[in-house]
PDB file of C-alpha atoms and ligand atoms in Angstrom:
ATOM      1  CA  MET A   1     159.080-115.085 -12.348  1.00 53.00           C
ATOM      2  CA  ASP A   2     161.374-114.168 -15.137  1.00 65.00           C
ATOM      3  CA  ALA A   3     160.682-110.904 -17.107  1.00 59.00           C
ATOM      4  CA  PRO A   4     159.251-111.620 -20.635  1.00 59.00           C
ATOM      5  CA  PRO A   5     161.988-111.405 -23.345  1.00 58.00           C
ATOM      6  CA  PRO A   6     162.062-107.941 -24.995  1.00 64.00           C
ATOM      7  CA  VAL A   7     159.781-107.469 -28.125  1.00 66.00           C
ATOM      8  CA  PRO A   8     161.981-107.154 -31.193  1.00 75.00           C
ATOM      9  CA  VAL A   9     161.819-103.828 -32.648  1.00 87.00           C
ATOM     10  CA  THR A  10     161.332-103.166 -36.466  1.00 92.00           C
ATOM     11  CA  VAL A  11     163.084-100.213 -37.831  1.00 96.00           C
ATOM     12  CA  ARG A  12     162.673 -99.513 -41.503  1.00 97.00           C
ATOM     13  CA  LEU A  13     162.889 -96.605 -43.997  1.00 98.00           C
ATOM     14  CA  ALA A  14     159.662 -94.355 -43.976  1.00 98.00           C
ATOM     15  CA  THR A  15     157.585 -94.252 -47.113  1.00 98.00           C
ATOM     16  CA  ARG A  16     155.275 -91.529 -48.167  1.00 98.00           C
ATOM     17  CA  ALA A  17     152.431 -93.447 -46.745  1.00 97.00           C
ATOM     18  CA  ASP A  18     153.811 -93.171 -43.324  1.00 98.00           C
ATOM     19  CA  VAL A  19     153.731 -89.371 -43.324  1.00 98.00           C
ATOM     20  CA  PRO A  20     150.321 -89.079 -41.857  1.00 98.00           C
ATOM     21  CA  ALA A  21     151.418 -91.247 -38.634  1.00 98.00           C
ATOM     22  CA  ILE A  22     154.878 -89.365 -38.401  1.00 98.00           C
ATOM     23  CA  LEU A  23     152.783 -86.032 -38.530  1.00 98.00           C
ATOM     24  CA  ASP A  24     150.487 -87.108 -35.751  1.00 98.00           C
ATOM     25  CA  ILE A  25     153.398 -88.171 -33.469  1.00 98.00           C
ATOM     26  CA  TYR A  26     155.170 -84.813 -34.422  1.00 98.00           C
ATOM     27  CA  ASN A  27     151.959 -82.645 -33.877  1.00 98.00           C
ATOM     28  CA  HIS A  28     151.291 -84.333 -30.413  1.00 98.00           C
ATOM     29  CA  ALA A  29     154.823 -82.910 -29.376  1.00 98.00           C
ATOM     30  CA  VAL A  30     154.202 -79.611 -30.779  1.00 98.00           C
ATOM     31  CA  ILE A  31     150.887 -78.983 -29.225  1.00 98.00           C
ATOM     32  CA  HIS A  32     151.640 -80.598 -25.822  1.00 97.00           C
ATOM     33  CA  THR A  33     155.473 -80.064 -25.313  1.00 97.00           C
ATOM     34  CA  THR A  34     158.579 -77.872 -25.831  1.00 98.00           C
ATOM     35  CA  ALA A  35     160.261 -80.760 -27.478  1.00 98.00           C
ATOM     36  CA  SER A  36     159.732 -78.874 -30.782  1.00 98.00           C
ATOM     37  CA  TYR A  37     159.797 -75.337 -31.150  1.00 98.00           C
ATOM     38  CA  ASP A  38     157.062 -75.262 -33.787  1.00 98.00           C
ATOM     39  CA  LEU A  39     154.170 -73.174 -32.237  1.00 98.00           C
ATOM     40  CA  GLU A  40     151.279 -74.335 -34.275  1.00 98.00           C
ATOM     41  CA  PRO A  41     150.476 -78.087 -35.664  1.00 98.00           C
ATOM     42  CA  VAL A  42     152.041 -78.744 -38.980  1.00 98.00           C
ATOM     43  CA  SER A  43     149.720 -79.654 -42.050  1.00 98.00           C
ATOM     44  CA  LEU A  44     149.918 -82.713 -43.901  1.00 98.00           C
ATOM     45  CA  ASP A  45     150.860 -81.004 -47.114  1.00 98.00           C
ATOM     46  CA  SER A  46     153.842 -79.360 -45.249  1.00 98.00           C
ATOM     47  CA  ARG A  47     154.944 -82.619 -43.828  1.00 98.00           C
ATOM     48  CA  LEU A  48     154.756 -84.386 -47.179  1.00 98.00           C
ATOM     49  CA  ALA A  49     156.941 -81.651 -48.773  1.00 98.00           C
ATOM     50  CA  TRP A  50     159.385 -82.210 -45.825  1.00 98.00           C
ATOM     51  CA  PHE A  51     159.479 -85.840 -46.244  1.00 98.00           C
ATOM     52  CA  ASP A  52     160.028 -85.333 -50.234  1.00 98.00           C
ATOM     53  CA  HIS A  53     162.830 -82.876 -49.549  1.00 98.00           C
ATOM     54  CA  LYS A  54     164.392 -85.390 -47.131  1.00 98.00           C
ATOM     55  CA  VAL A  55     164.191 -88.229 -49.705  1.00 98.00           C
ATOM     56  CA  ASP A  56     165.361 -85.940 -52.659  1.00 97.00           C
ATOM     57  CA  GLY A  57     168.287 -84.913 -50.630  1.00 97.00           C
ATOM     58  CA  GLY A  58     169.232 -88.496 -49.796  1.00 97.00           C
ATOM     59  CA  TRP A  59     168.578 -88.160 -45.908  1.00 98.00           C
ATOM     60  CA  PRO A  60     167.112 -91.034 -44.073  1.00 98.00           C
ATOM     61  CA  VAL A  61     163.810 -90.989 -42.516  1.00 98.00           C
ATOM     62  CA  LEU A  62     163.260 -94.122 -40.416  1.00 98.00           C
ATOM     63  CA  VAL A  63     160.204 -95.364 -38.444  1.00 98.00           C
ATOM     64  CA  THR A  64     159.551 -98.010 -36.097  1.00 98.00           C
ATOM     65  CA  VAL A  65     156.394-100.159 -36.670  1.00 96.00           C
ATOM     66  CA  GLY A  66     154.273-102.113 -34.199  1.00 90.00           C
ATOM     67  CA  GLY A  67     150.793-103.693 -34.122  1.00 81.00           C
ATOM     68  CA  GLY A  68     149.235-100.321 -34.228  1.00 77.00           C
ATOM     69  CA  GLY A  69     151.319 -98.848 -37.171  1.00 93.00           C
ATOM     70  CA  VAL A  70     154.061 -96.384 -36.958  1.00 97.00           C
ATOM     71  CA  THR A  71     155.222 -96.027 -33.319  1.00 97.00           C
ATOM     72  CA  GLY A  72     158.115 -93.534 -33.794  1.00 98.00           C
ATOM     73  CA  TRP A  73     160.339 -91.831 -36.450  1.00 98.00           C
ATOM     74  CA  ALA A  74     163.888 -90.194 -36.668  1.00 98.00           C
ATOM     75  CA  THR A  75     165.885 -88.571 -39.289  1.00 98.00           C
ATOM     76  CA  PHE A  76     168.934 -86.577 -39.876  1.00 98.00           C
ATOM     77  CA  GLY A  77     169.924 -83.771 -42.092  1.00 98.00           C
ATOM     78  CA  PRO A  78     172.404 -80.941 -42.298  1.00 97.00           C
ATOM     79  CA  PHE A  79     173.747 -79.386 -39.188  1.00 98.00           C
ATOM     80  CA  ARG A  80     174.382 -76.121 -41.069  1.00 97.00           C
ATOM     81  CA  GLU A  81     174.499 -75.407 -44.764  1.00 95.00           C
ATOM     82  CA  LYS A  82     177.991 -74.326 -45.353  1.00 98.00           C
ATOM     83  CA  PRO A  83     180.142 -76.988 -46.962  1.00 97.00           C
ATOM     84  CA  GLY A  84     182.659 -77.113 -44.272  1.00 98.00           C
ATOM     85  CA  TYR A  85     179.959 -78.578 -41.999  1.00 98.00           C
ATOM     86  CA  ARG A  86     179.494 -81.558 -44.328  1.00 98.00           C
ATOM     87  CA  TYR A  87     180.633 -84.247 -41.831  1.00 98.00           C
ATOM     88  CA  THR A  88     178.052 -83.187 -39.228  1.00 98.00           C
ATOM     89  CA  VAL A  89     174.424 -83.914 -38.994  1.00 98.00           C
ATOM     90  CA  GLU A  90     171.566 -82.918 -36.769  1.00 98.00           C
ATOM     91  CA  HIS A  91     168.998 -85.652 -35.880  1.00 98.00           C
ATOM     92  CA  SER A  92     165.409 -85.631 -34.531  1.00 98.00           C
ATOM     93  CA  VAL A  93     163.675 -88.585 -32.844  1.00 98.00           C
ATOM     94  CA  TYR A  94     160.136 -88.663 -31.720  1.00 98.00           C
ATOM     95  CA  VAL A  95     158.430 -91.898 -30.134  1.00 98.00           C
ATOM     96  CA  ARG A  96     154.525 -91.965 -29.919  1.00 97.00           C
ATOM     97  CA  ASP A  97     153.633 -90.997 -26.279  1.00 95.00           C
ATOM     98  CA  ASP A  98     152.039 -94.356 -25.463  1.00 94.00           C
ATOM     99  CA  CYS A  99     154.972 -96.448 -26.867  1.00 95.00           C
ATOM    100  CA  ARG A 100     157.884 -94.709 -24.794  1.00 96.00           C
ATOM    101  CA  GLY A 101     160.177 -96.529 -22.578  1.00 96.00           C
ATOM    102  CA  GLN A 102     160.292 -99.766 -24.830  1.00 95.00           C
ATOM    103  CA  GLY A 103     163.479 -99.280 -26.502  1.00 96.00           C
ATOM    104  CA  LEU A 104     162.075 -97.666 -29.629  1.00 97.00           C
ATOM    105  CA  GLY A 105     163.890 -94.401 -29.302  1.00 98.00           C
ATOM    106  CA  ARG A 106     167.287 -96.251 -28.820  1.00 97.00           C
ATOM    107  CA  ALA A 107     166.511 -98.528 -31.883  1.00 97.00           C
ATOM    108  CA  LEU A 108     165.841 -95.499 -33.976  1.00 98.00           C
ATOM    109  CA  VAL A 109     168.939 -93.413 -32.900  1.00 98.00           C
ATOM    110  CA  ASP A 110     171.157 -96.666 -33.129  1.00 97.00           C
ATOM    111  CA  ALA A 111     169.967 -97.166 -36.771  1.00 97.00           C
ATOM    112  CA  LEU A 112     170.764 -93.509 -37.453  1.00 98.00           C
ATOM    113  CA  ILE A 113     174.207 -93.674 -35.795  1.00 98.00           C
ATOM    114  CA  ALA A 114     174.811 -96.809 -38.026  1.00 97.00           C
ATOM    115  CA  GLU A 115     173.767 -94.799 -41.074  1.00 97.00           C
ATOM    116  CA  ALA A 116     175.892 -91.924 -40.208  1.00 98.00           C
ATOM    117  CA  ARG A 117     178.887 -94.166 -39.746  1.00 97.00           C
ATOM    118  CA  ALA A 118     178.379 -95.843 -43.066  1.00 96.00           C
ATOM    119  CA  ARG A 119     178.307 -92.424 -44.649  1.00 97.00           C
ATOM    120  CA  GLY A 120     181.557 -91.537 -43.120  1.00 97.00           C
ATOM    121  CA  LEU A 121     180.201 -88.748 -41.087  1.00 98.00           C
ATOM    122  CA  HIS A 122     181.966 -87.530 -38.014  1.00 97.00           C
ATOM    123  CA  SER A 123     179.507 -85.904 -35.629  1.00 98.00           C
ATOM    124  CA  MET A 124     175.807 -86.059 -34.775  1.00 98.00           C
ATOM    125  CA  ILE A 125     174.154 -83.100 -32.942  1.00 98.00           C
ATOM    126  CA  GLY A 126     170.734 -83.061 -31.192  1.00 98.00           C
ATOM    127  CA  GLY A 127     168.915 -79.947 -30.241  1.00 98.00           C
ATOM    128  CA  LEU A 128     166.871 -80.326 -27.117  1.00 98.00           C
ATOM    129  CA  ASP A 129     164.840 -77.928 -25.034  1.00 98.00           C
ATOM    130  CA  ALA A 130     166.597 -77.750 -21.511  1.00 98.00           C
ATOM    131  CA  ASP A 131     163.207 -78.553 -19.851  1.00 95.00           C
ATOM    132  CA  ASN A 132     163.151 -81.770 -21.642  1.00 97.00           C
ATOM    133  CA  THR A 133     164.984 -83.680 -19.149  1.00 97.00           C
ATOM    134  CA  GLY A 134     163.833 -87.123 -20.521  1.00 97.00           C
ATOM    135  CA  SER A 135     165.476 -86.509 -23.757  1.00 98.00           C
ATOM    136  CA  LEU A 136     168.580 -85.349 -22.212  1.00 98.00           C
ATOM    137  CA  ALA A 137     168.712 -88.615 -20.013  1.00 98.00           C
ATOM    138  CA  PHE A 138     167.944 -90.690 -23.194  1.00 98.00           C
ATOM    139  CA  HIS A 139     170.630 -89.013 -25.241  1.00 98.00           C
ATOM    140  CA  THR A 140     173.085 -89.398 -22.348  1.00 98.00           C
ATOM    141  CA  ARG A 141     172.396 -93.132 -22.100  1.00 98.00           C
ATOM    142  CA  LEU A 142     172.995 -93.352 -25.897  1.00 97.00           C
ATOM    143  CA  GLY A 143     176.626 -91.599 -25.508  1.00 97.00           C
ATOM    144  CA  PHE A 144     175.707 -88.365 -26.423  1.00 98.00           C
ATOM    145  CA  GLU A 145     177.351 -85.320 -24.323  1.00 98.00           C
ATOM    146  CA  PRO A 146     175.871 -81.937 -23.730  1.00 98.00           C
ATOM    147  CA  VAL A 147     178.193 -79.515 -25.415  1.00 98.00           C
ATOM    148  CA  ALA A 148     176.266 -76.165 -25.407  1.00 98.00           C
ATOM    149  CA  HIS A 149     173.537 -74.416 -23.637  1.00 98.00           C
ATOM    150  CA  PHE A 150     171.992 -71.371 -25.269  1.00 98.00           C
ATOM    151  CA  ARG A 151     169.827 -69.068 -22.970  1.00 98.00           C
ATOM    152  CA  GLN A 152     166.402 -68.048 -23.987  1.00 98.00           C
ATOM    153  CA  VAL A 153     166.837 -68.655 -27.667  1.00 98.00           C
ATOM    154  CA  GLY A 154     163.197 -70.021 -27.885  1.00 98.00           C
ATOM    155  CA  HIS A 155     159.788 -68.700 -26.875  1.00 98.00           C
ATOM    156  CA  LYS A 156     156.790 -70.850 -26.522  1.00 98.00           C
ATOM    157  CA  PHE A 157     153.738 -71.275 -24.075  1.00 98.00           C
ATOM    158  CA  GLY A 158     154.499 -67.711 -22.852  1.00 98.00           C
ATOM    159  CA  ARG A 159     157.936 -68.252 -21.753  1.00 98.00           C
ATOM    160  CA  TRP A 160     161.723 -68.192 -22.709  1.00 98.00           C
ATOM    161  CA  LEU A 161     163.167 -71.493 -23.580  1.00 98.00           C
ATOM    162  CA  ASP A 162     166.960 -72.478 -23.393  1.00 98.00           C
ATOM    163  CA  LEU A 163     168.320 -75.030 -25.934  1.00 98.00           C
ATOM    164  CA  ILE A 164     170.870 -77.570 -25.279  1.00 98.00           C
ATOM    165  CA  PHE A 165     173.031 -79.211 -27.982  1.00 98.00           C
ATOM    166  CA  VAL A 166     174.279 -82.741 -27.272  1.00 98.00           C
ATOM    167  CA  GLN A 167     176.901 -84.326 -29.361  1.00 98.00           C
ATOM    168  CA  LEU A 168     178.157 -87.771 -30.423  1.00 98.00           C
ATOM    169  CA  LEU A 169     181.331 -87.944 -32.066  1.00 97.00           C
ATOM    170  CA  LEU A 170     181.363 -91.041 -34.400  1.00 96.00           C
ATOM    171  CA  GLU A 171     185.125 -91.839 -33.721  1.00 79.00           C
ATOM    172  CA  PRO A 172     186.264 -95.311 -35.010  1.00 70.00           C
ATOM    173  CA  GLY A 173     186.323 -97.839 -32.097  1.00 63.00           C
ATOM    174  CA  SER A 174     183.617 -95.915 -30.301  1.00 66.00           C
ATOM    175  CA  THR A 175     180.759 -98.483 -29.068  1.00 61.00           C
ATOM    176  CA  ALA A 176     177.947 -95.980 -29.455  1.00 68.00           C
ATOM    177  CA  GLY A 177     175.284 -97.205 -31.777  1.00 66.00           C
ATOM    178  CA  SER A 178     175.005-100.895 -32.493  1.00 62.00           C
ATOM    179  CA  GLY A 179     172.411-100.603 -35.138  1.00 64.00           C
ATOM    180  CA  THR A 180     172.467-102.331 -38.562  1.00 62.00           C
ATOM    181  CA  ARG A 181     172.580-100.027 -41.429  1.00 63.00           C
ATOM    182  CA  LEU A 182     169.371 -99.885 -43.464  1.00 67.00           C
ATOM    183  CA  ASP A 183     169.383 -99.722 -47.283  1.00 60.00           C
ATOM    184  CA  VAL A 184     169.562 -95.909 -47.635  1.00 59.00           C
ATOM    185  CA  ALA A 185     170.519 -94.380 -50.748  1.00 49.00           C
ATOM    186  CA  PRO A 186     173.282 -91.715 -50.166  1.00 44.00           C
TER     187      PRO A 186
HETATM  188  C1  LIG B 201     163.192 -89.023 -25.851  1.00 75.46           C
HETATM  189  C2  LIG B 201     162.547 -90.153 -26.644  1.00 75.46           C
HETATM  190  C3  LIG B 201     162.787 -90.257 -27.991  1.00 75.46           C
HETATM  191  C4  LIG B 201     162.948 -91.434 -25.950  1.00 75.46           C
HETATM  192  O1  LIG B 201     162.465 -92.565 -26.557  1.00 75.46           O
HETATM  193  P1  LIG B 201     162.158 -93.848 -25.747  1.00 75.46           P
HETATM  194  O2  LIG B 201     161.639 -94.919 -26.804  1.00 75.46           O
HETATM  195  O3  LIG B 201     160.968 -93.717 -24.753  1.00 75.46           O
HETATM  196  O4  LIG B 201     163.461 -94.366 -25.229  1.00 75.46           O
HETATM  197  P2  LIG B 201     164.125 -95.898 -24.889  1.00 75.46           P
HETATM  198  O5  LIG B 201     162.952 -96.738 -24.390  1.00 75.46           O
HETATM  199  O6  LIG B 201     164.557 -96.283 -26.281  1.00 75.46           O
HETATM  200  O7  LIG B 201     165.184 -95.547 -24.053  1.00 75.46           O
HETATM  201  C5  LIG B 201     166.581 -95.672 -24.135  1.00 75.46           C
HETATM  202  C6  LIG B 201     167.415 -95.410 -22.988  1.00 75.46           C
HETATM  203  O8  LIG B 201     167.157 -94.034 -22.528  1.00 75.46           O
HETATM  204  C7  LIG B 201     166.399 -93.979 -21.239  1.00 75.46           C
HETATM  205  N1  LIG B 201     165.480 -93.032 -21.233  1.00 75.46           N
HETATM  206  C8  LIG B 201     164.416 -92.875 -22.206  1.00 75.46           C
HETATM  207  N2  LIG B 201     163.560 -91.950 -21.733  1.00 75.46           N
HETATM  208  C9  LIG B 201     164.076 -91.555 -20.445  1.00 75.46           C
HETATM  209  C10 LIG B 201     163.482 -90.609 -19.404  1.00 75.46           C
HETATM  210  N3  LIG B 201     162.465 -89.882 -19.625  1.00 75.46           N
HETATM  211  N4  LIG B 201     164.192 -90.386 -18.281  1.00 75.46           N
HETATM  212  C11 LIG B 201     165.269 -91.101 -18.054  1.00 75.46           C
HETATM  213  N5  LIG B 201     165.751 -91.984 -18.969  1.00 75.46           N
HETATM  214  C12 LIG B 201     165.105 -92.274 -20.067  1.00 75.46           C
HETATM  215  C13 LIG B 201     165.950 -95.395 -21.035  1.00 75.46           C
HETATM  216  O9  LIG B 201     165.921 -95.630 -19.506  1.00 75.46           O
HETATM  217  C14 LIG B 201     166.859 -96.353 -21.761  1.00 75.46           C
HETATM  218  O10 LIG B 201     167.921 -96.543 -20.960  1.00 75.46           O
HETATM  219  P3  LIG B 201     168.552 -98.047 -21.169  1.00 75.46           P
HETATM  220  O11 LIG B 201     168.550 -98.410 -22.597  1.00 75.46           O
HETATM  221  O12 LIG B 201     169.860 -97.884 -20.418  1.00 75.46           O
HETATM  222  O13 LIG B 201     167.531 -98.934 -20.309  1.00 75.46           O
HETATM  223  C15 LIG B 201     161.006 -90.061 -26.307  1.00 75.46           C
HETATM  224  O14 LIG B 201     160.764 -89.867 -24.833  1.00 75.46           O
HETATM  225  C16 LIG B 201     160.235 -88.913 -27.076  1.00 75.46           C
HETATM  226  O15 LIG B 201     159.877 -89.272 -28.194  1.00 75.46           O
HETATM  227  N6  LIG B 201     160.188 -87.787 -26.511  1.00 75.46           N
HETATM  228  C17 LIG B 201     159.352 -86.654 -27.087  1.00 75.46           C
HETATM  229  C18 LIG B 201     160.171 -86.266 -28.291  1.00 75.46           C
HETATM  230  C19 LIG B 201     161.597 -85.618 -27.942  1.00 75.46           C
HETATM  231  O16 LIG B 201     161.817 -85.170 -26.811  1.00 75.46           O
HETATM  232  N7  LIG B 201     162.361 -85.908 -28.846  1.00 75.46           N
HETATM  233  C20 LIG B 201     163.875 -85.437 -28.626  1.00 75.46           C
HETATM  234  C21 LIG B 201     163.995 -84.210 -29.224  1.00 75.46           C
HETATM  235  S1  LIG B 201     164.514 -84.181 -31.044  1.00 75.46           S
END
């Protein structure tokens, strides 16, 4: 029998009402994994302030939504603060643990790539824990390349953590990222 057709993924801009679900997805990763180097769960107030700061800065916060609500989120923001870095952004992507492997992460990062291209950006960077082999495989599938490996820059769960940077150059003609740009104010 043929496999069922893939379920279409809805990616949209997040609203403030999505922040509790964004927080739940993030805190699950904080508590159980080294995907984030936060050590303690983040409060709702802090995540609301984070969201407001993102929106005020004109940075995109995207979510995927399904039957059970928000299933994933992604964003980018400045890589480093000095103005010479203005064409480079650093992104984050988190998919609810029971919704992985369904193309949601790809849909989110494709939409971020489209947004970055539309803004005339040149480079996207992701910071991944070196033990997070799933995220490394994911980013490699999307065209990112590992470009830096920092030894023992993090410490969580009683051990030193290595951090990998992956990078995508948004060169004209590159096929990485096929998402449609959302209506995001610059
Ligand atoms: C990394 C993460 C975002 C991937 O999201 P996802 O929705 O499961 O990924 P997708 O289903 O869109 O997969 C896209 C591609 O990556 C590959 N991929 C995804 N996870 C993978 C894994 N663990 N191992 C190998 N390949 C993987 C898929 O096979 C797929 O390839 P294909 O399109 O060629 O078939 C998700 O696992 C996650 O949220 N992890 C925890 C948080 C995290 O580590 N975030 C990154 C740090 S910012």
